[in-house]
Tab-separated table of C-alpha atoms and ligand atoms in Angstrom:
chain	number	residue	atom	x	y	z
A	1	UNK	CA	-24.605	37.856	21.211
A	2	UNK	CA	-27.881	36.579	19.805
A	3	UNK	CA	-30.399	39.256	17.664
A	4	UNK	CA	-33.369	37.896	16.974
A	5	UNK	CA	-35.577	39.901	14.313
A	6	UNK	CA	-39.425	40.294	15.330
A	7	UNK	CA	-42.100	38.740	12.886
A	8	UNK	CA	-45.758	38.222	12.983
A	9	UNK	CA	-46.295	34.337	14.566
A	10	UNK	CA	-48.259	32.332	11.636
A	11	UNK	CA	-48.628	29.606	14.497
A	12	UNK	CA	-49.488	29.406	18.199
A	13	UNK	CA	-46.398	27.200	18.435
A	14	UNK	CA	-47.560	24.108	21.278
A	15	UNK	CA	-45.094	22.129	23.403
A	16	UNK	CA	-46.476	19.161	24.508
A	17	UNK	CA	-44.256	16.740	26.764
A	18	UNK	CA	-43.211	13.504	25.583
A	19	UNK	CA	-42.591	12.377	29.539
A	20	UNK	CA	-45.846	13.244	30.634
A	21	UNK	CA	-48.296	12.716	27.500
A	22	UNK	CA	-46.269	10.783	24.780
A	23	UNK	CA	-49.610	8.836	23.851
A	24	UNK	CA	-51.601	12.056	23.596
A	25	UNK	CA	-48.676	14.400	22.113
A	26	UNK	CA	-47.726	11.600	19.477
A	27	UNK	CA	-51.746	11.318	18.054
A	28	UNK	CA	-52.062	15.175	17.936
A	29	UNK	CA	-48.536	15.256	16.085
A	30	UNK	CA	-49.063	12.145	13.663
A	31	UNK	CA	-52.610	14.402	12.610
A	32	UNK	CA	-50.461	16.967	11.790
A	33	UNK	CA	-48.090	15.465	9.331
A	34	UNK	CA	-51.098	13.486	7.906
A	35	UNK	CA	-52.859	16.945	7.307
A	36	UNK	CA	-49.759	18.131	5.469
A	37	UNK	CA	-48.520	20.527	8.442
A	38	UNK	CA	-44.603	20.326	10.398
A	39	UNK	CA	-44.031	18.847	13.672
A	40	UNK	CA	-40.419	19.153	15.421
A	41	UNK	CA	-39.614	16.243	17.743
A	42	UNK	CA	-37.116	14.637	19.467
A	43	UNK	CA	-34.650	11.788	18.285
A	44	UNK	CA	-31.285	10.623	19.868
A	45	UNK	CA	-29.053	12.761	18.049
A	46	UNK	CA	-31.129	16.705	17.524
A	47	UNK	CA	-34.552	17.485	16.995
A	48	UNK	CA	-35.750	17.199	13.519
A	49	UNK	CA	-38.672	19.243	11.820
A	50	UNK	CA	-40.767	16.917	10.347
A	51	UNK	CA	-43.270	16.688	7.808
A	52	UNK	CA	-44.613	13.638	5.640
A	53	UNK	CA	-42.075	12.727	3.532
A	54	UNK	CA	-44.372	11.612	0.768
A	55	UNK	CA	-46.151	14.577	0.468
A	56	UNK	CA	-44.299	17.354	-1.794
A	57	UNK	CA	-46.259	20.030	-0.311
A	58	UNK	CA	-45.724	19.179	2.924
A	59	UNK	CA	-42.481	18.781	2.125
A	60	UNK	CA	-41.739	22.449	0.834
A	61	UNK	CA	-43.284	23.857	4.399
A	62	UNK	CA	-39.793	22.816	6.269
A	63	UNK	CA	-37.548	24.767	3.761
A	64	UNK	CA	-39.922	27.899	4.207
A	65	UNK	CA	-39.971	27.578	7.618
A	66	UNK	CA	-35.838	26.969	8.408
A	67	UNK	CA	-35.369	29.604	5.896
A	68	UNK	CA	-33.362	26.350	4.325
A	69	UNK	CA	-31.921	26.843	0.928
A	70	UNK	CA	-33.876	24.408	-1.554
A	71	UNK	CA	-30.739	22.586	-2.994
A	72	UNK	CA	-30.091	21.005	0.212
A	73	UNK	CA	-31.868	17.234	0.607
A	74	UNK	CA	-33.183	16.023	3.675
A	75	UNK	CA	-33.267	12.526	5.196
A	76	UNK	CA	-36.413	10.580	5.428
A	77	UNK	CA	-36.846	8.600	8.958
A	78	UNK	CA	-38.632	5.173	9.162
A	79	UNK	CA	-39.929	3.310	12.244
A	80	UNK	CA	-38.908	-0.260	11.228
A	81	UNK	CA	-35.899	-1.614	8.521
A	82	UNK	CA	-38.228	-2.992	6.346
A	83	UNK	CA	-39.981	0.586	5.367
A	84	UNK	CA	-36.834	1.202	3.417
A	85	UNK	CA	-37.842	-0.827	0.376
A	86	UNK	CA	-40.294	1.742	-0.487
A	87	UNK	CA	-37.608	4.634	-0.422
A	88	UNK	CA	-34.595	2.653	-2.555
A	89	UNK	CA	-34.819	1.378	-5.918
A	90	UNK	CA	-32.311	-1.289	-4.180
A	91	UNK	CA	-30.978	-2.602	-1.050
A	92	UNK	CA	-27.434	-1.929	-1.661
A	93	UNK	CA	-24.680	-5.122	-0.536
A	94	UNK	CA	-23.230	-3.239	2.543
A	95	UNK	CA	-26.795	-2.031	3.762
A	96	UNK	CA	-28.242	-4.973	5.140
A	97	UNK	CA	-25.048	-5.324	7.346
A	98	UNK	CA	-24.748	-2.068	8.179
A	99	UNK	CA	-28.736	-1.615	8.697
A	100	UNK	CA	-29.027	-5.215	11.107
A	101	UNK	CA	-25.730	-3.699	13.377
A	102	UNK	CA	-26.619	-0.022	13.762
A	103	UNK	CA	-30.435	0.653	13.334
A	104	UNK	CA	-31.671	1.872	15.026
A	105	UNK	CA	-29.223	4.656	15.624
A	106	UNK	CA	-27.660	7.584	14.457
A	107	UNK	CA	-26.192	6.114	10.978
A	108	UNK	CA	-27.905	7.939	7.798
A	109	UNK	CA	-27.872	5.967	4.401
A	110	UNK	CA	-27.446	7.041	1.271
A	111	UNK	CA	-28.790	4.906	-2.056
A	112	UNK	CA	-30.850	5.237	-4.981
A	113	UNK	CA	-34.183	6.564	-4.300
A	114	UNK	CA	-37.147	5.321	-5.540
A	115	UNK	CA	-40.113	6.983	-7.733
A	116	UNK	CA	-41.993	7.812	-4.482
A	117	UNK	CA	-39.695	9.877	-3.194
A	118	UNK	CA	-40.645	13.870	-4.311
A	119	UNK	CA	-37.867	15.738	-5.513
A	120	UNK	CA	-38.422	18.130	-2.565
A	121	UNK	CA	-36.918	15.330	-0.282
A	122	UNK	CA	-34.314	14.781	-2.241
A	123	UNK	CA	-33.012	18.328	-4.275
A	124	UNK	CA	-33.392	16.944	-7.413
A	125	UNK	CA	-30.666	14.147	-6.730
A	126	UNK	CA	-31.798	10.328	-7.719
A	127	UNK	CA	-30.922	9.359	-4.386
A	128	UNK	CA	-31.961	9.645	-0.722
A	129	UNK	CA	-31.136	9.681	2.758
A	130	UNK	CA	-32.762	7.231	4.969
A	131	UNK	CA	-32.608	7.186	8.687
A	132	UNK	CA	-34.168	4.746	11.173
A	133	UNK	CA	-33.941	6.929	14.833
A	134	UNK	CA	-33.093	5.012	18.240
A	135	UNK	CA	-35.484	7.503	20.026
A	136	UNK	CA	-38.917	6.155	20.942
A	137	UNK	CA	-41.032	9.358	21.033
A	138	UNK	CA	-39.912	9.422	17.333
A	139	UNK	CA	-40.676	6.132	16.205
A	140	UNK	CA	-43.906	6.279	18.039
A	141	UNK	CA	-44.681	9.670	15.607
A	142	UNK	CA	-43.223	7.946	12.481
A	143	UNK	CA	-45.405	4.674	12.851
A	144	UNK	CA	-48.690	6.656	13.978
A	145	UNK	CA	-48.441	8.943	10.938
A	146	UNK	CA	-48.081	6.299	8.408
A	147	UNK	CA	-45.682	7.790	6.631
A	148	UNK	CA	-41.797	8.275	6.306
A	149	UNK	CA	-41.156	11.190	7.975
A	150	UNK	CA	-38.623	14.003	6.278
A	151	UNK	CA	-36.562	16.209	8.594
A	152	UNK	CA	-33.766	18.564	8.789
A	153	UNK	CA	-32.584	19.776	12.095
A	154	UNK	CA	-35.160	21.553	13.762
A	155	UNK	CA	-33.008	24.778	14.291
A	156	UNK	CA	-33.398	28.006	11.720
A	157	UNK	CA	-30.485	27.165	8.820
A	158	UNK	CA	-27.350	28.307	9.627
A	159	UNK	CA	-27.617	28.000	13.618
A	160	UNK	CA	-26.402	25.644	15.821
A	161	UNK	CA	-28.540	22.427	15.564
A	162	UNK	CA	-31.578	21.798	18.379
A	163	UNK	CA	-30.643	19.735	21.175
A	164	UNK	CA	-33.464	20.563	23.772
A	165	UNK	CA	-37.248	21.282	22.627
A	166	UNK	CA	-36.367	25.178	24.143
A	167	UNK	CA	-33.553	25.669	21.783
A	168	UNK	CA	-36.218	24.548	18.794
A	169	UNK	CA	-39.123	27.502	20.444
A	170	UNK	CA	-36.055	29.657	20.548
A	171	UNK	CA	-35.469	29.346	16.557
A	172	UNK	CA	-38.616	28.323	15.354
A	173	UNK	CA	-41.300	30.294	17.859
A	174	UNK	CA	-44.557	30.676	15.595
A	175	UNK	CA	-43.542	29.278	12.369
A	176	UNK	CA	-44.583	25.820	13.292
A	177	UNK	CA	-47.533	24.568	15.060
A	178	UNK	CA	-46.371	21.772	17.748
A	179	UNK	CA	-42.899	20.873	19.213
A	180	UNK	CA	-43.124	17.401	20.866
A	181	UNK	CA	-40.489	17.812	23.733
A	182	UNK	CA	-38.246	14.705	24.852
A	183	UNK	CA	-35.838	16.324	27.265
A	184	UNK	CA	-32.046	16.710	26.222
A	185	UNK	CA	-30.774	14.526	23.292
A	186	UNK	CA	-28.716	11.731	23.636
A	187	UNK	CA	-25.688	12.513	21.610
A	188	UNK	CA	-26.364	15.931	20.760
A	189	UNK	CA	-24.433	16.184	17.073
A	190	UNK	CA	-26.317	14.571	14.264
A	191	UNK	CA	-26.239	11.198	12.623
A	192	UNK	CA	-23.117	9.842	10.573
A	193	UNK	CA	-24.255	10.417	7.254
A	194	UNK	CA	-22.534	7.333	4.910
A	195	UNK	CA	-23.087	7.524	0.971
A	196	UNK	CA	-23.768	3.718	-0.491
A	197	UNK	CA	-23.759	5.029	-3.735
A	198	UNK	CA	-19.979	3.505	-5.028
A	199	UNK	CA	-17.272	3.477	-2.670
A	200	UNK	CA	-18.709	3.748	0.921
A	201	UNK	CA	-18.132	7.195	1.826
A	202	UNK	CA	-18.614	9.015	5.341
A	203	UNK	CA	-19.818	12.709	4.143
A	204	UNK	CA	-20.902	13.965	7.843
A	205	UNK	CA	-19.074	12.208	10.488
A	206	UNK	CA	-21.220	11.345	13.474
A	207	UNK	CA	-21.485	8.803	16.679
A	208	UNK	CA	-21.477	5.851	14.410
A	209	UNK	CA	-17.281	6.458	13.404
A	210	UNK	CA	-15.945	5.878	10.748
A	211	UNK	CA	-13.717	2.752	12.782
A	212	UNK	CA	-17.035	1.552	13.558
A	213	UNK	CA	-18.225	1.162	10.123
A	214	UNK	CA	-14.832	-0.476	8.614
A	215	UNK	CA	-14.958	-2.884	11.409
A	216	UNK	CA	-18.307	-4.144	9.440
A	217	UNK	CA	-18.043	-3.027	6.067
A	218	UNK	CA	-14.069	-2.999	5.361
A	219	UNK	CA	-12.744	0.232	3.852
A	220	UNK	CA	-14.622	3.365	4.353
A	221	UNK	CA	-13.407	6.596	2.293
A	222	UNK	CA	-13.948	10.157	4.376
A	223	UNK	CA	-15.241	12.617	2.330
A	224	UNK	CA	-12.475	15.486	2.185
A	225	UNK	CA	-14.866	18.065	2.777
A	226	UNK	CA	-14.993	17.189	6.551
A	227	UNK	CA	-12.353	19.099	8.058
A	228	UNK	CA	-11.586	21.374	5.493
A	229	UNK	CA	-13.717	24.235	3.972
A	230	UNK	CA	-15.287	23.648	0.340
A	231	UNK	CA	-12.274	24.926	-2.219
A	232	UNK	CA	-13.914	27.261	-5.139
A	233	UNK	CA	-15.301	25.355	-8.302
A	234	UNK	CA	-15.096	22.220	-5.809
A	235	UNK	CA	-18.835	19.745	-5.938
A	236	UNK	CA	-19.954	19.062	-2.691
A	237	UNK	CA	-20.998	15.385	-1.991
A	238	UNK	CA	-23.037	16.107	0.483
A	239	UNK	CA	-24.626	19.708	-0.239
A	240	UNK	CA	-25.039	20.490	3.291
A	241	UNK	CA	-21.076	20.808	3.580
A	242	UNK	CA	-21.114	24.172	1.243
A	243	UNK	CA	-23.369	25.993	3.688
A	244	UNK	CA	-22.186	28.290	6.701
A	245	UNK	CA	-23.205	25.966	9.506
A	246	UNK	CA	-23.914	25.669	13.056
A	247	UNK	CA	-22.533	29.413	13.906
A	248	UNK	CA	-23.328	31.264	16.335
A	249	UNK	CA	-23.517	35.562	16.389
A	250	UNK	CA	-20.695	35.022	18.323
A	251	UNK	CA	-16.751	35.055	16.866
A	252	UNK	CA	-15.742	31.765	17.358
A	253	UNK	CA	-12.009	30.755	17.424
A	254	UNK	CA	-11.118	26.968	17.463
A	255	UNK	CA	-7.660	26.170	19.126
A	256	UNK	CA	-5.472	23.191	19.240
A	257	UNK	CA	-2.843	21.618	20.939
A	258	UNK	CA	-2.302	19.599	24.263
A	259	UNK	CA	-4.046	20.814	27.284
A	260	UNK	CA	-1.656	22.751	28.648
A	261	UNK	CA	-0.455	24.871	25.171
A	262	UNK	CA	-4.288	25.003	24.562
A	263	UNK	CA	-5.028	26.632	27.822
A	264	UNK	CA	-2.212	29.209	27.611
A	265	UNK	CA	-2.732	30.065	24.507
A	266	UNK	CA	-6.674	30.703	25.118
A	267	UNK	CA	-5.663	32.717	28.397
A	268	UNK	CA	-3.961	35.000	26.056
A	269	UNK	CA	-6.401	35.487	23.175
A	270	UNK	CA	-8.514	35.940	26.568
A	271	UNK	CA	-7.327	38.908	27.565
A	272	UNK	CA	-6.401	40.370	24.477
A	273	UNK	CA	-10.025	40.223	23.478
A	274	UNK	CA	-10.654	42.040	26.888
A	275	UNK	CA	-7.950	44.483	26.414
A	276	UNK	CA	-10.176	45.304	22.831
A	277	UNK	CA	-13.397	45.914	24.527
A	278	UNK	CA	-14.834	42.682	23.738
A	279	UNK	CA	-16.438	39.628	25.890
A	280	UNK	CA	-14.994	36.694	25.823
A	281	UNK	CA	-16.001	33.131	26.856
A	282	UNK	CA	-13.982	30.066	27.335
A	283	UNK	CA	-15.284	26.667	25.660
A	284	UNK	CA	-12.771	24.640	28.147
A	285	UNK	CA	-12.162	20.826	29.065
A	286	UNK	CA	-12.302	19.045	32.629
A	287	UNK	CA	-8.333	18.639	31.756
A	288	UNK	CA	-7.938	22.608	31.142
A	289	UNK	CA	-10.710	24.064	33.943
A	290	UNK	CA	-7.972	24.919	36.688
A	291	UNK	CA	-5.996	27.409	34.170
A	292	UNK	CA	-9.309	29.431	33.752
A	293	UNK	CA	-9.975	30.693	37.556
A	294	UNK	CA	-11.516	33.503	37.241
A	295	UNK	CA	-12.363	33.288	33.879
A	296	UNK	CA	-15.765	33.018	31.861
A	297	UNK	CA	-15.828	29.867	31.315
A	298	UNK	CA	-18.243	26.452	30.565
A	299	UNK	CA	-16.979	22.730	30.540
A	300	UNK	CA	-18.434	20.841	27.495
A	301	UNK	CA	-16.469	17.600	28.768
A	302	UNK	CA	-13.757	15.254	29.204
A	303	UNK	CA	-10.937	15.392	26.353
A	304	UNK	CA	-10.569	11.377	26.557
A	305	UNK	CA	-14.415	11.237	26.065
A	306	UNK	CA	-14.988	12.841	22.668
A	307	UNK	CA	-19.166	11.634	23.488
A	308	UNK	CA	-18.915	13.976	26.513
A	309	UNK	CA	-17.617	17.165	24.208
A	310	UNK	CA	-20.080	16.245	21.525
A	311	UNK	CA	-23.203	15.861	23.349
A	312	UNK	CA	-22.999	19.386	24.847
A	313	UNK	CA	-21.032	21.597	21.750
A	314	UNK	CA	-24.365	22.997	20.343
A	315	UNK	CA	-26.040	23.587	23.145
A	316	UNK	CA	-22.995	25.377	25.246
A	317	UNK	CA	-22.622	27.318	21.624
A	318	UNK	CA	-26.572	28.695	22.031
A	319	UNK	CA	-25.772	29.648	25.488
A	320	UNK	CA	-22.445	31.292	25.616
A	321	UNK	CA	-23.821	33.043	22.518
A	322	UNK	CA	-26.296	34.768	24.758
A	323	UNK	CA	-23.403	36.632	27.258
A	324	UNK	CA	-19.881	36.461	24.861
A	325	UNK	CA	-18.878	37.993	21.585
A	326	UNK	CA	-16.208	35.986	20.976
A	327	UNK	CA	-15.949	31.843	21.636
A	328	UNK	CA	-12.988	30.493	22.678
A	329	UNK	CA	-13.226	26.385	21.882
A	330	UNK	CA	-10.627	24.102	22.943
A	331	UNK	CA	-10.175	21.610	19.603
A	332	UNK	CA	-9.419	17.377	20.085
A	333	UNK	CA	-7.809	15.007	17.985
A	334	UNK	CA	-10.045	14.272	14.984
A	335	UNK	CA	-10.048	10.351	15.662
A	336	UNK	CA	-13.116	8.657	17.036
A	337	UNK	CA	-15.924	10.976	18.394
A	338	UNK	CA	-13.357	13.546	17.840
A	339	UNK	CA	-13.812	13.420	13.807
A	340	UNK	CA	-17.254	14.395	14.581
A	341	UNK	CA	-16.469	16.970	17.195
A	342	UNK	CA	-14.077	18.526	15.274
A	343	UNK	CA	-16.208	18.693	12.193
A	344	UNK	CA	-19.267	20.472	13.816
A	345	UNK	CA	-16.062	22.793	15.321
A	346	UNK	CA	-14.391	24.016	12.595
A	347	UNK	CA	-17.362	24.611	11.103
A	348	UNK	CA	-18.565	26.743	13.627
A	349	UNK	CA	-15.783	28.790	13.943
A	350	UNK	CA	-15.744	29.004	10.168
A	351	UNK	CA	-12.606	27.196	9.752
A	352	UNK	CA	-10.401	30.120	12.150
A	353	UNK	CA	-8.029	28.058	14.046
A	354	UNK	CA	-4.994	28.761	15.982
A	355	UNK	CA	-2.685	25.992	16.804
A	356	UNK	CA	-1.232	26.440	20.232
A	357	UNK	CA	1.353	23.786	19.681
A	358	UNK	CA	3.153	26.376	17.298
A	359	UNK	CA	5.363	29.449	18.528
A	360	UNK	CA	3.929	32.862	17.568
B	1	LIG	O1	-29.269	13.274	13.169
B	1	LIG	C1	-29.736	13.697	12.113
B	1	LIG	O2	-29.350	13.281	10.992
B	1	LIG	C2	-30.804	14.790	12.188
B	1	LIG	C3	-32.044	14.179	12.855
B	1	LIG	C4	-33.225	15.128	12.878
B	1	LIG	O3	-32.364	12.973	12.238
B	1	LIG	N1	-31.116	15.309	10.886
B	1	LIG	C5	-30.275	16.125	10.206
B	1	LIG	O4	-30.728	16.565	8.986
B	1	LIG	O5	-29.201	16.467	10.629
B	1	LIG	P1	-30.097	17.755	8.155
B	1	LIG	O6	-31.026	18.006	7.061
B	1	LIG	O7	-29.832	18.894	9.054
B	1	LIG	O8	-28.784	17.148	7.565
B	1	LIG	C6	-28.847	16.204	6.510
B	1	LIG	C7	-27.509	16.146	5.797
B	1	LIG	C8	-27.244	17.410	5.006
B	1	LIG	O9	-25.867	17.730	5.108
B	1	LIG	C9	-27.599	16.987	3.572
B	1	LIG	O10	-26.904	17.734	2.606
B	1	LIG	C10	-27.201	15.527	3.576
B	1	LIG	O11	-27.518	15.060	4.875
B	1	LIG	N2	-27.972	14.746	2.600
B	1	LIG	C11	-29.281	14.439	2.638
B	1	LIG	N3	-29.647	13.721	1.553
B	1	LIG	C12	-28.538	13.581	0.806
B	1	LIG	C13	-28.246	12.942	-0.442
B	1	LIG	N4	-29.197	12.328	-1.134
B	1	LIG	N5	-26.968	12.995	-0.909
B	1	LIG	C14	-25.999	13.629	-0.211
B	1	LIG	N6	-26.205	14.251	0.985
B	1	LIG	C15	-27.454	14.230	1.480
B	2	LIG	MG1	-29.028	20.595	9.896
């Protein structure tokens, strides 16, 4: 269950509708990032907290205001391809490819950054993260302010990312001055995140697979990271994998197997949590909703469409975390979607997993 500690507002925090006033609410935001101040808006895969990505200052705000450690880069988002050649020292081969197929979209770049680029964006590293969003409201921001626009998620660090502009008030409530709101994202887990810096490497799997990309590219390495928790001593190529992510207050157990071991084995961790006191909640699948009668339980989505399971995970987390003390998630094969699924998962549940398709 959530605990939210009180602090003195800095900001009248305003939500202004994208549906209703896009024009208006996209002027009063671009003003803001040109003045140096942090906007949170909506793209297809979360809500990102933006600022202007040239503008160091600026820059710093989002870390403060997250409560974002400072070693962890963030990705600057563009409104057309061609606004990358400020941002890279290069074009690397595969980009153009990759770039022309899936921008815009929810595929991140990696590459060597250029001298613009302040080392805020970018942690110190010589390279950055570019992203060119599918979502209009955002490009309309990007291209009124300017600038390229850096953001992180738009949810405090270590939460579950934003996928509605009410999950962003929720975290973010009078740190930040305006939250344009878009309605519900598209995909709801964040954008593939692919280094181009050596052998293509996926470090944050997303909607944009990892099949997807060797279709166009050829081979495509996974960074190991992805479904397994950093070892000690261990570099992270990606920083964000080393931090506690996406958790909510809430225990949350991850468990695996078919449908029907799944379901029997979460009945029983069910109502041994009960038996202890505790309140449990069920994470289930259309495939696994008739063993749960009677049950706590929400529906994130079909088990042969991994989309369906990603686009409501984080925002079925946020909720059940209001009513449950524990999380009981029903895990997928990590193929597909389901890589990024899983991912965002295990991650959540902090790597405790139970595998139903073994005895004991
Ligand atoms: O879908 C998305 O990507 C969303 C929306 C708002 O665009 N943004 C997002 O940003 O998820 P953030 O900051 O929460 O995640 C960015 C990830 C982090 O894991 C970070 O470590 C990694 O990308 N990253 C950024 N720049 C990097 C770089 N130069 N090298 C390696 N990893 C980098
Ligand atoms: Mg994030």
């Amino acid at each position: 269950m959530r605990r939210q500690q009180e602090e003195t507002p800095e900001y009248r925090t305003e939500i202004i509708s994208a549906i209703r006033q896009e024009e208006a609410g996209t002027i009063q935001a671009a003003k803001l990032i040109q003045a140096g101040e942090l906007v949170a808006f909506p793209t297809e895969t979360v809500y990102g907290l933006g600022a202007d990505g040239l503008n160091a200052e600026a820059v710093k705000k989002i870390f403060v205001a997250k409560g974002r450690p400072s070693d962890n880069p963030l990705i600057e988002h563009i409104a057309k391809k061609s606004d990358v050649r400020q941002l890279w020292r290069k074009i690397p081969k595969q980009a153009q490819l990759l770039m022309d197929t899936f921008w815009p979209g929810p595929l991140t770049l990696i590459a060597q950054k250029s001298d613009c680029v302040p080392d805020e964006v970018t942690a110190g590293l010589d390279t950055v993260a570019v992203r060119m969003p599918q979502n209009k409201t955002a490009r309309a921001l990007i291209s009124k302010s300017g600038v390229p626009i850096a953001a992180p998620s738009a949810n405090r660090s270590g939460r579950p990312s934003p996928t509605t502009a009410q999950h962003v008030k929720d975290d973010l409530d009078g740190r930040i001055p305006l939250i344009i709101d878009g309605g519900s994202c598209k995909y709801g887990l964040e954008s593939t995140v692919l280094s181009l810096v050596g052998e293509p490497t996926i470090l944050r799997p997303g909607a944009i697979t990892r099949e997807m990309l060797a279709a166009l590219i050829g081979e495509v390495r996974v960074a190991e990271s992805i479904l397994k928790p950093m070892q000690e001593g261990e570099t992270a190529a990606s920083p964000g994998m080393k931090y506690l992510h996406y958790s909510p207050n809430a225990e949350v157990i991850a468990v695996l197997g078919n449908p029907e071991q799944t379901a029997k084995r979460v009945l029983a961790l069910y109502r041994k949590a009960e038996a202890e006191g505790k309140t449990p909640e069920i994470a289930a699948t259309e495939q696994t909703k008739p063993f749960y009668k009677g049950k706590r339980f929400v529906v994130l989505g079909d088990r042969n469409e991994p989309e369906t399971l990603c686009a409501s995970l984080f925002s079925a987390l946020r909720d059940m975390d209001e009513r449950a003390d524990m999380i009981l998630a029903e895990g997928i094969p990590a193929e597909d979607e389901g890589l990024a699924y899983m991912n965002r998962l295990l991650r959540a549940a902090g790597f405790h997993v139970i595998d139903a398709s073994q005895n004991g």
